[in-house]
Amino acid sequence: MAQTVSILMTTEDRARLTAVIGDRNRPQKHVQRAQIILLSAEQLPVLEVSRRSGASRPAVWRWQQRFAEEGVDGLLRDKTRKPGKAPLSLETIAKILALPCGEAPGEATHWTGRMVAKAVGVSLSAVQRLWEANRLQPHRLRTFKKSNDPDFAAKVEDVVGLYMNPPAHAVVVSIDEKSQIQALDRTQPGLPLKPGKCATMTHDYKRNGTTTLFAALNILDGTVVGRCMPKHTHQEFIKFLNAVERAVPAGKLIHAIADNYATHKHPKVREWLADHPRWVFHFTPTSASWLNAVEGFFSIITRRRIRRGVFKSVADLQDAIKRYIRQHNRVAKPFVWTKPANAIMDKLQRLPVGSSD
């Protein structure tokens, strides 16, 4: 678009535009338009009008054309725009929300945003906005396993009772093993974190062996007794129990919380317990590892030390685990369990069969 009009201004128009510029309550856009017309009336080049008014050349041409067609009133009134798209009908919204909750078409396992948008005849962004507002996430899947232990309630009350009301003159420890921890060495060095770029690590690796971490979390102070061993049979478990036995002061009972792994109930382990009467084992329900407090420690050490680690050998891996446990114990805090057993049971009773929450 180029200049196609010559500005001819009456005395009345000049007075009105001058008043607009001098009115401190006027919107800035009206002031700029009045300046464009007054400068154009002086027969200045468009480039000069653009420089003085702070508007682009297409804007200067546009307001010159508007003034020629509609006068000063045209400068002070914005043209109406075409109305936007009509809002989605309630029927369409209901269909967008219902489709992902049903069976997907064909061989697909779940609905995607594009599939719903195509089936309903709306845009992908409209589907995404409605799904976000209604917390629908068809792309996500959560796993669950409900315990079928006939003594579930009694075991939950027993374990939670130890967490919330530990016996006097006793130590409560949560025991388990993290098996088959791989000593992985990356095939190429990664790059460190930088502003705007995340750290990098090769997807492939070299396996340098495995180790098993036996750990006992002291509920009262949060410290961990850990031992790395090549296997996780009953012989290694008994060696670990001996290590915990030496770490606990004499004269204190030891209440140990463990899961139902066969090693923990091996005849040799039972014989060892018979020879150490201050030990009392408390087993969690089957398929209820979330009740074992040491699992939280295993999660933390995996995320913060093992997963991104580079280990040239099993010895390197074991040294790293030992250093992390020592660092953890220097700043350890007591383990705090806040959910009473009756609250856990009440929630389980409210949930439908197959629910994970």
Short mmCIF file of C-alpha atoms in Angstrom, two decimals:
data_model
loop_
_atom_site.label_atom_id
_atom_site.label_comp_id
_atom_site.label_asym_id
_atom_site.label_seq_id
_atom_site.Cartn_x
_atom_site.Cartn_y
_atom_site.Cartn_z
CA MET A 1 0.00 0.00 0.00
CA ALA A 2 1.30 3.49 -0.89
CA GLN A 3 0.01 7.02 -0.33
CA THR A 4 -3.08 7.58 -2.50
CA VAL A 5 -4.65 10.65 -0.89
CA SER A 6 -3.65 14.24 -0.27
CA ILE A 7 -4.69 15.62 3.08
CA LEU A 8 -6.96 18.67 2.85
CA MET A 9 -7.94 20.00 6.25
CA THR A 10 -10.48 22.58 7.35
CA THR A 11 -9.93 25.00 10.23
CA GLU A 12 -12.46 23.08 12.31
CA ASP A 13 -10.67 19.75 11.71
CA ARG A 14 -7.30 21.29 12.64
CA ALA A 15 -8.76 22.67 15.86
CA ARG A 16 -10.25 19.30 16.82
CA LEU A 17 -7.03 17.44 16.14
CA THR A 18 -4.99 20.02 18.05
CA ALA A 19 -7.36 19.62 20.98
CA VAL A 20 -6.94 15.84 20.85
CA ILE A 21 -3.16 16.21 21.08
CA GLY A 22 -3.44 18.65 23.97
CA ASP A 23 -5.92 16.50 25.94
CA ARG A 24 -3.91 14.57 28.54
CA ASN A 25 -6.80 12.16 29.13
CA ARG A 26 -6.95 11.01 25.51
CA PRO A 27 -5.77 7.48 24.62
CA GLN A 28 -2.27 7.50 23.15
CA LYS A 29 -3.51 5.88 19.94
CA HIS A 30 -5.83 8.89 19.29
CA VAL A 31 -2.95 11.30 19.90
CA GLN A 32 -0.71 9.44 17.45
CA ARG A 33 -3.41 9.42 14.74
CA ALA A 34 -4.00 13.18 15.15
CA GLN A 35 -0.24 13.80 14.83
CA ILE A 36 -0.13 11.74 11.63
CA ILE A 37 -2.87 13.82 10.01
CA LEU A 38 -1.49 17.21 11.13
CA LEU A 39 1.99 16.31 9.87
CA SER A 40 0.54 14.97 6.62
CA ALA A 41 -1.37 18.27 6.13
CA GLU A 42 2.02 20.01 6.04
CA GLN A 43 2.81 17.93 2.91
CA LEU A 44 5.72 16.18 4.60
CA PRO A 45 7.02 12.93 3.08
CA VAL A 46 5.55 9.76 4.54
CA LEU A 47 8.93 8.70 5.88
CA GLU A 48 9.21 11.97 7.83
CA VAL A 49 5.64 11.66 9.13
CA SER A 50 6.46 8.11 10.25
CA ARG A 51 9.63 9.25 12.03
CA ARG A 52 7.99 12.13 13.88
CA SER A 53 4.82 10.29 14.90
CA GLY A 54 6.51 7.00 15.76
CA ALA A 55 4.18 5.03 13.51
CA SER A 56 5.07 2.72 10.65
CA ARG A 57 4.59 3.81 7.03
CA PRO A 58 1.67 1.40 6.46
CA ALA A 59 0.02 2.91 9.55
CA VAL A 60 0.51 6.43 8.17
CA TRP A 61 -1.10 5.42 4.86
CA ARG A 62 -3.96 3.67 6.62
CA TRP A 63 -4.91 6.69 8.80
CA GLN A 64 -4.54 9.10 5.91
CA GLN A 65 -7.06 6.97 3.99
CA ARG A 66 -9.38 6.78 7.02
CA PHE A 67 -9.31 10.57 7.50
CA ALA A 68 -10.08 11.13 3.83
CA GLU A 69 -13.09 8.80 4.05
CA GLU A 70 -14.52 9.53 7.51
CA GLY A 71 -12.86 12.70 8.78
CA VAL A 72 -11.82 13.27 12.40
CA ASP A 73 -14.56 10.96 13.73
CA GLY A 74 -13.01 8.08 11.79
CA LEU A 75 -9.70 8.61 13.60
CA LEU A 76 -11.36 8.38 17.02
CA ARG A 77 -13.30 5.20 16.31
CA ASP A 78 -11.81 1.76 15.67
CA LYS A 79 -13.44 -0.31 12.98
CA THR A 80 -15.45 -3.26 14.20
CA ARG A 81 -13.89 -6.62 13.54
CA LYS A 82 -15.54 -9.76 12.36
CA PRO A 83 -16.90 -11.78 15.28
CA GLY A 84 -14.79 -14.72 16.45
CA LYS A 85 -15.75 -18.35 16.22
CA ALA A 86 -18.89 -19.37 18.03
CA PRO A 87 -18.23 -21.19 21.32
CA LEU A 88 -18.45 -24.95 21.29
CA SER A 89 -21.88 -26.34 22.05
CA LEU A 90 -22.52 -28.30 25.24
CA GLU A 91 -23.08 -31.41 23.13
CA THR A 92 -19.67 -31.04 21.46
CA ILE A 93 -17.95 -30.44 24.78
CA ALA A 94 -19.60 -33.51 26.27
CA LYS A 95 -18.41 -35.62 23.33
CA ILE A 96 -14.82 -34.33 23.62
CA LEU A 97 -14.79 -35.29 27.29
CA ALA A 98 -16.53 -38.64 26.81
CA LEU A 99 -14.50 -40.07 23.92
CA PRO A 100 -11.15 -40.48 25.76
CA CYS A 101 -12.96 -42.29 28.59
CA GLY A 102 -14.24 -44.94 26.20
CA GLU A 103 -12.65 -47.55 23.99
CA ALA A 104 -10.34 -46.25 21.28
CA PRO A 105 -11.17 -47.01 17.62
CA GLY A 106 -9.43 -49.69 15.61
CA GLU A 107 -6.30 -51.19 17.11
CA ALA A 108 -5.35 -48.11 19.14
CA THR A 109 -5.04 -48.58 22.88
CA HIS A 110 -6.11 -45.04 23.80
CA TRP A 111 -7.45 -41.82 22.33
CA THR A 112 -5.07 -39.01 21.37
CA GLY A 113 -5.90 -35.32 21.05
CA ARG A 114 -5.68 -35.42 17.26
CA MET A 115 -7.93 -38.48 17.07
CA VAL A 116 -10.62 -36.75 19.15
CA ALA A 117 -10.26 -33.49 17.21
CA LYS A 118 -10.75 -35.35 13.91
CA ALA A 119 -13.69 -37.38 15.21
CA VAL A 120 -15.53 -34.36 16.61
CA GLY A 121 -14.50 -31.86 13.94
CA VAL A 122 -12.77 -29.28 16.14
CA SER A 123 -9.22 -28.02 16.51
CA LEU A 124 -6.56 -29.83 18.51
CA SER A 125 -6.09 -26.77 20.73
CA ALA A 126 -9.79 -26.82 21.65
CA VAL A 127 -9.51 -30.47 22.71
CA GLN A 128 -6.36 -29.76 24.72
CA ARG A 129 -7.94 -26.81 26.53
CA LEU A 130 -10.97 -28.87 27.56
CA TRP A 131 -8.85 -31.83 28.65
CA GLU A 132 -6.61 -29.58 30.75
CA ALA A 133 -9.59 -27.86 32.39
CA ASN A 134 -11.15 -31.22 33.26
CA ARG A 135 -7.87 -32.98 34.18
CA LEU A 136 -8.17 -35.62 31.46
CA GLN A 137 -4.83 -37.21 30.53
CA PRO A 138 -5.37 -40.18 28.18
CA HIS A 139 -1.65 -40.35 27.38
CA ARG A 140 -0.75 -41.22 30.99
CA LEU A 141 -0.99 -44.61 32.64
CA ARG A 142 -0.43 -45.45 36.30
CA THR A 143 0.37 -48.94 37.49
CA PHE A 144 -0.97 -50.50 40.67
CA LYS A 145 -1.02 -53.74 42.59
CA LYS A 146 -3.57 -54.34 45.32
CA SER A 147 -2.49 -56.63 48.13
CA ASN A 148 -4.46 -59.86 48.55
CA ASP A 149 -2.82 -60.68 51.87
CA PRO A 150 -5.52 -62.11 54.20
CA ASP A 151 -3.71 -60.49 57.16
CA PHE A 152 -3.34 -57.13 55.42
CA ALA A 153 -5.11 -55.07 58.11
CA ALA A 154 -3.23 -56.66 61.01
CA LYS A 155 0.16 -56.21 59.32
CA VAL A 156 -0.57 -52.60 58.42
CA GLU A 157 -1.54 -51.83 62.02
CA ASP A 158 1.59 -53.58 63.27
CA VAL A 159 4.03 -51.77 60.96
CA VAL A 160 2.40 -48.34 61.17
CA GLY A 161 2.23 -48.71 64.94
CA LEU A 162 6.02 -49.19 65.03
CA TYR A 163 6.50 -46.08 62.89
CA MET A 164 4.19 -43.82 64.88
CA ASN A 165 4.67 -45.23 68.39
CA PRO A 166 8.03 -47.02 68.56
CA PRO A 167 8.52 -49.10 71.74
CA ALA A 168 10.63 -47.69 74.53
CA HIS A 169 14.19 -49.01 74.96
CA ALA A 170 14.09 -50.44 71.43
CA VAL A 171 15.36 -49.68 67.94
CA VAL A 172 13.08 -49.90 64.91
CA VAL A 173 14.82 -50.61 61.60
CA SER A 174 13.41 -51.00 58.11
CA ILE A 175 15.40 -53.63 56.21
CA ASP A 176 15.55 -54.58 52.55
CA GLU A 177 17.98 -55.13 49.70
CA LYS A 178 18.34 -53.36 46.35
CA SER A 179 19.57 -56.11 44.08
CA GLN A 180 21.36 -56.14 40.75
CA ILE A 181 22.65 -52.55 40.81
CA GLN A 182 24.66 -52.26 37.61
CA ALA A 183 28.04 -50.58 37.39
CA LEU A 184 27.53 -48.78 34.08
CA ASP A 185 30.25 -46.92 32.19
CA ARG A 186 29.17 -44.60 29.36
CA THR A 187 30.73 -45.06 25.94
CA GLN A 188 31.51 -41.33 25.61
CA PRO A 189 31.94 -38.47 28.09
CA GLY A 190 28.84 -36.36 28.61
CA LEU A 191 28.57 -32.57 28.66
CA PRO A 192 27.75 -30.59 31.82
CA LEU A 193 24.67 -28.50 32.44
CA LYS A 194 24.71 -24.99 30.91
CA PRO A 195 22.18 -22.13 30.82
CA GLY A 196 19.69 -23.10 28.15
CA LYS A 197 21.10 -26.62 27.74
CA CYS A 198 20.60 -29.69 29.89
CA ALA A 199 23.36 -32.10 30.78
CA THR A 200 23.99 -34.90 28.29
CA MET A 201 24.76 -38.60 28.60
CA THR A 202 25.07 -41.30 25.95
CA HIS A 203 22.17 -43.72 25.68
CA ASP A 204 24.49 -46.72 25.37
CA TYR A 205 26.79 -48.04 28.06
CA LYS A 206 29.19 -50.77 29.09
CA ARG A 207 28.23 -53.17 31.89
CA ASN A 208 30.99 -53.73 34.43
CA GLY A 209 29.17 -56.07 36.83
CA THR A 210 26.54 -55.76 39.53
CA THR A 211 26.24 -55.47 43.29
CA THR A 212 23.45 -55.77 45.85
CA LEU A 213 22.92 -53.14 48.52
CA PHE A 214 21.56 -54.36 51.86
CA ALA A 215 20.29 -51.45 53.95
CA ALA A 216 18.67 -50.92 57.33
CA LEU A 217 17.02 -47.54 58.00
CA ASN A 218 16.87 -46.55 61.67
CA ILE A 219 13.43 -44.99 62.12
CA LEU A 220 14.42 -43.07 65.26
CA ASP A 221 17.28 -41.03 63.80
CA GLY A 222 17.15 -41.68 60.03
CA THR A 223 20.63 -43.18 59.76
CA VAL A 224 21.34 -46.09 57.43
CA VAL A 225 23.50 -49.17 57.88
CA GLY A 226 24.46 -50.39 54.42
CA ARG A 227 26.54 -53.21 53.01
CA CYS A 228 27.28 -54.06 49.37
CA MET A 229 27.53 -57.76 48.53
CA PRO A 230 27.84 -59.74 45.30
CA LYS A 231 24.68 -61.81 45.84
CA HIS A 232 21.44 -61.63 47.80
CA THR A 233 21.00 -65.12 49.23
CA HIS A 234 20.32 -66.00 52.84
CA GLN A 235 24.06 -66.19 53.57
CA GLU A 236 24.55 -62.53 52.60
CA PHE A 237 21.40 -61.56 54.49
CA ILE A 238 22.69 -63.18 57.68
CA LYS A 239 26.02 -61.37 57.26
CA PHE A 240 24.11 -58.12 57.00
CA LEU A 241 22.04 -58.91 60.09
CA ASN A 242 25.29 -59.43 61.96
CA ALA A 243 26.46 -55.98 60.82
CA VAL A 244 23.24 -54.40 62.09
CA GLU A 245 23.57 -56.37 65.33
CA ARG A 246 27.01 -54.85 65.90
CA ALA A 247 25.76 -51.33 65.10
CA VAL A 248 22.89 -51.38 67.62
CA PRO A 249 23.89 -50.74 71.25
CA ALA A 250 23.65 -53.71 73.58
CA GLY A 251 20.58 -53.96 75.75
CA LYS A 252 18.14 -52.61 73.16
CA LEU A 253 15.49 -54.67 71.42
CA ILE A 254 15.57 -54.58 67.62
CA HIS A 255 12.23 -54.48 65.76
CA ALA A 256 12.98 -55.15 62.10
CA ILE A 257 10.45 -54.39 59.34
CA ALA A 258 10.98 -56.50 56.21
CA ASP A 259 9.05 -57.64 53.15
CA ASN A 260 8.08 -61.19 52.25
CA TYR A 261 11.11 -62.05 50.12
CA ALA A 262 11.92 -65.74 50.59
CA THR A 263 15.45 -64.96 51.80
CA HIS A 264 14.04 -63.17 54.84
CA LYS A 265 12.17 -66.33 55.90
CA HIS A 266 14.86 -68.89 55.08
CA PRO A 267 15.32 -71.65 57.73
CA LYS A 268 18.89 -70.52 58.35
CA VAL A 269 17.61 -66.98 58.98
CA ARG A 270 15.05 -68.36 61.43
CA GLU A 271 17.83 -70.21 63.22
CA TRP A 272 19.85 -67.00 63.41
CA LEU A 273 16.85 -65.17 64.90
CA ALA A 274 16.41 -67.92 67.48
CA ASP A 275 20.03 -67.39 68.53
CA HIS A 276 19.46 -63.60 68.79
CA PRO A 277 16.36 -63.20 70.95
CA ARG A 278 16.44 -59.39 70.98
CA TRP A 279 15.45 -59.40 67.30
CA VAL A 280 11.75 -59.31 66.33
CA PHE A 281 10.75 -59.42 62.66
CA HIS A 282 7.60 -57.63 61.40
CA PHE A 283 6.63 -58.51 57.83
CA THR A 284 4.77 -56.10 55.55
CA PRO A 285 1.73 -57.39 53.63
CA THR A 286 2.38 -58.97 50.25
CA SER A 287 2.48 -56.46 47.35
CA ALA A 288 2.86 -53.58 49.82
CA SER A 289 6.48 -52.49 49.51
CA TRP A 290 5.32 -48.86 49.92
CA LEU A 291 4.95 -49.70 53.62
CA ASN A 292 8.68 -50.39 53.98
CA ALA A 293 10.39 -47.11 54.88
CA VAL A 294 13.80 -48.06 53.47
CA GLU A 295 12.29 -48.11 49.97
CA GLY A 296 12.25 -44.31 50.16
CA PHE A 297 15.99 -44.30 50.78
CA PHE A 298 16.54 -46.66 47.84
CA SER A 299 14.58 -44.27 45.62
CA ILE A 300 16.64 -41.29 46.72
CA ILE A 301 20.04 -42.94 46.28
CA THR A 302 18.99 -44.21 42.84
CA ARG A 303 17.94 -40.76 41.63
CA ARG A 304 20.74 -38.77 43.23
CA ARG A 305 23.76 -41.06 42.98
CA ILE A 306 23.34 -44.23 40.91
CA ARG A 307 21.27 -43.44 37.83
CA ARG A 308 23.53 -40.70 36.44
CA GLY A 309 26.73 -42.21 37.78
CA VAL A 310 29.62 -43.44 35.66
CA PHE A 311 31.37 -46.46 37.15
CA LYS A 312 34.45 -48.13 35.73
CA SER A 313 34.06 -51.19 37.95
CA VAL A 314 31.95 -52.74 40.69
CA ALA A 315 34.43 -51.40 43.22
CA ASP A 316 33.81 -47.85 41.95
CA LEU A 317 30.07 -48.39 42.32
CA GLN A 318 30.39 -49.77 45.84
CA ASP A 319 32.68 -46.91 46.91
CA ALA A 320 30.17 -44.38 45.58
CA ILE A 321 27.33 -46.03 47.51
CA LYS A 322 29.39 -46.09 50.72
CA ARG A 323 30.29 -42.41 50.38
CA TYR A 324 26.68 -41.48 49.79
CA ILE A 325 25.53 -43.41 52.88
CA ARG A 326 28.17 -41.67 55.01
CA GLN A 327 27.04 -38.29 53.69
CA HIS A 328 23.40 -39.20 54.31
CA ASN A 329 24.12 -40.22 57.91
CA ARG A 330 25.84 -36.90 58.68
CA VAL A 331 22.60 -34.98 58.01
CA ALA A 332 20.05 -37.71 58.73
CA LYS A 333 16.70 -36.83 60.30
CA PRO A 334 14.19 -39.08 62.08
CA PHE A 335 11.73 -40.86 59.80
CA VAL A 336 8.21 -39.45 60.27
CA TRP A 337 5.11 -41.44 59.25
CA THR A 338 1.95 -39.30 59.32
CA LYS A 339 -0.84 -41.58 58.05
CA PRO A 340 -2.45 -43.72 60.80
CA ALA A 341 -3.49 -47.27 60.02
CA ASN A 342 -7.23 -46.56 60.26
CA ALA A 343 -6.92 -43.79 57.65
CA ILE A 344 -5.19 -46.21 55.27
CA MET A 345 -7.89 -48.82 55.75
CA ASP A 346 -10.70 -46.27 55.35
CA LYS A 347 -9.26 -45.11 52.03
CA LEU A 348 -8.91 -48.66 50.76
CA GLN A 349 -12.55 -49.30 51.62
CA ARG A 350 -13.69 -46.22 49.68
CA LEU A 351 -11.80 -47.11 46.51
CA PRO A 352 -13.43 -49.19 43.77
CA VAL A 353 -11.83 -52.46 42.77
CA GLY A 354 -8.84 -51.87 40.48
CA SER A 355 -8.25 -48.26 41.53
CA SER A 356 -4.71 -47.11 42.21
CA ASP A 357 -5.39 -43.99 44.30
#
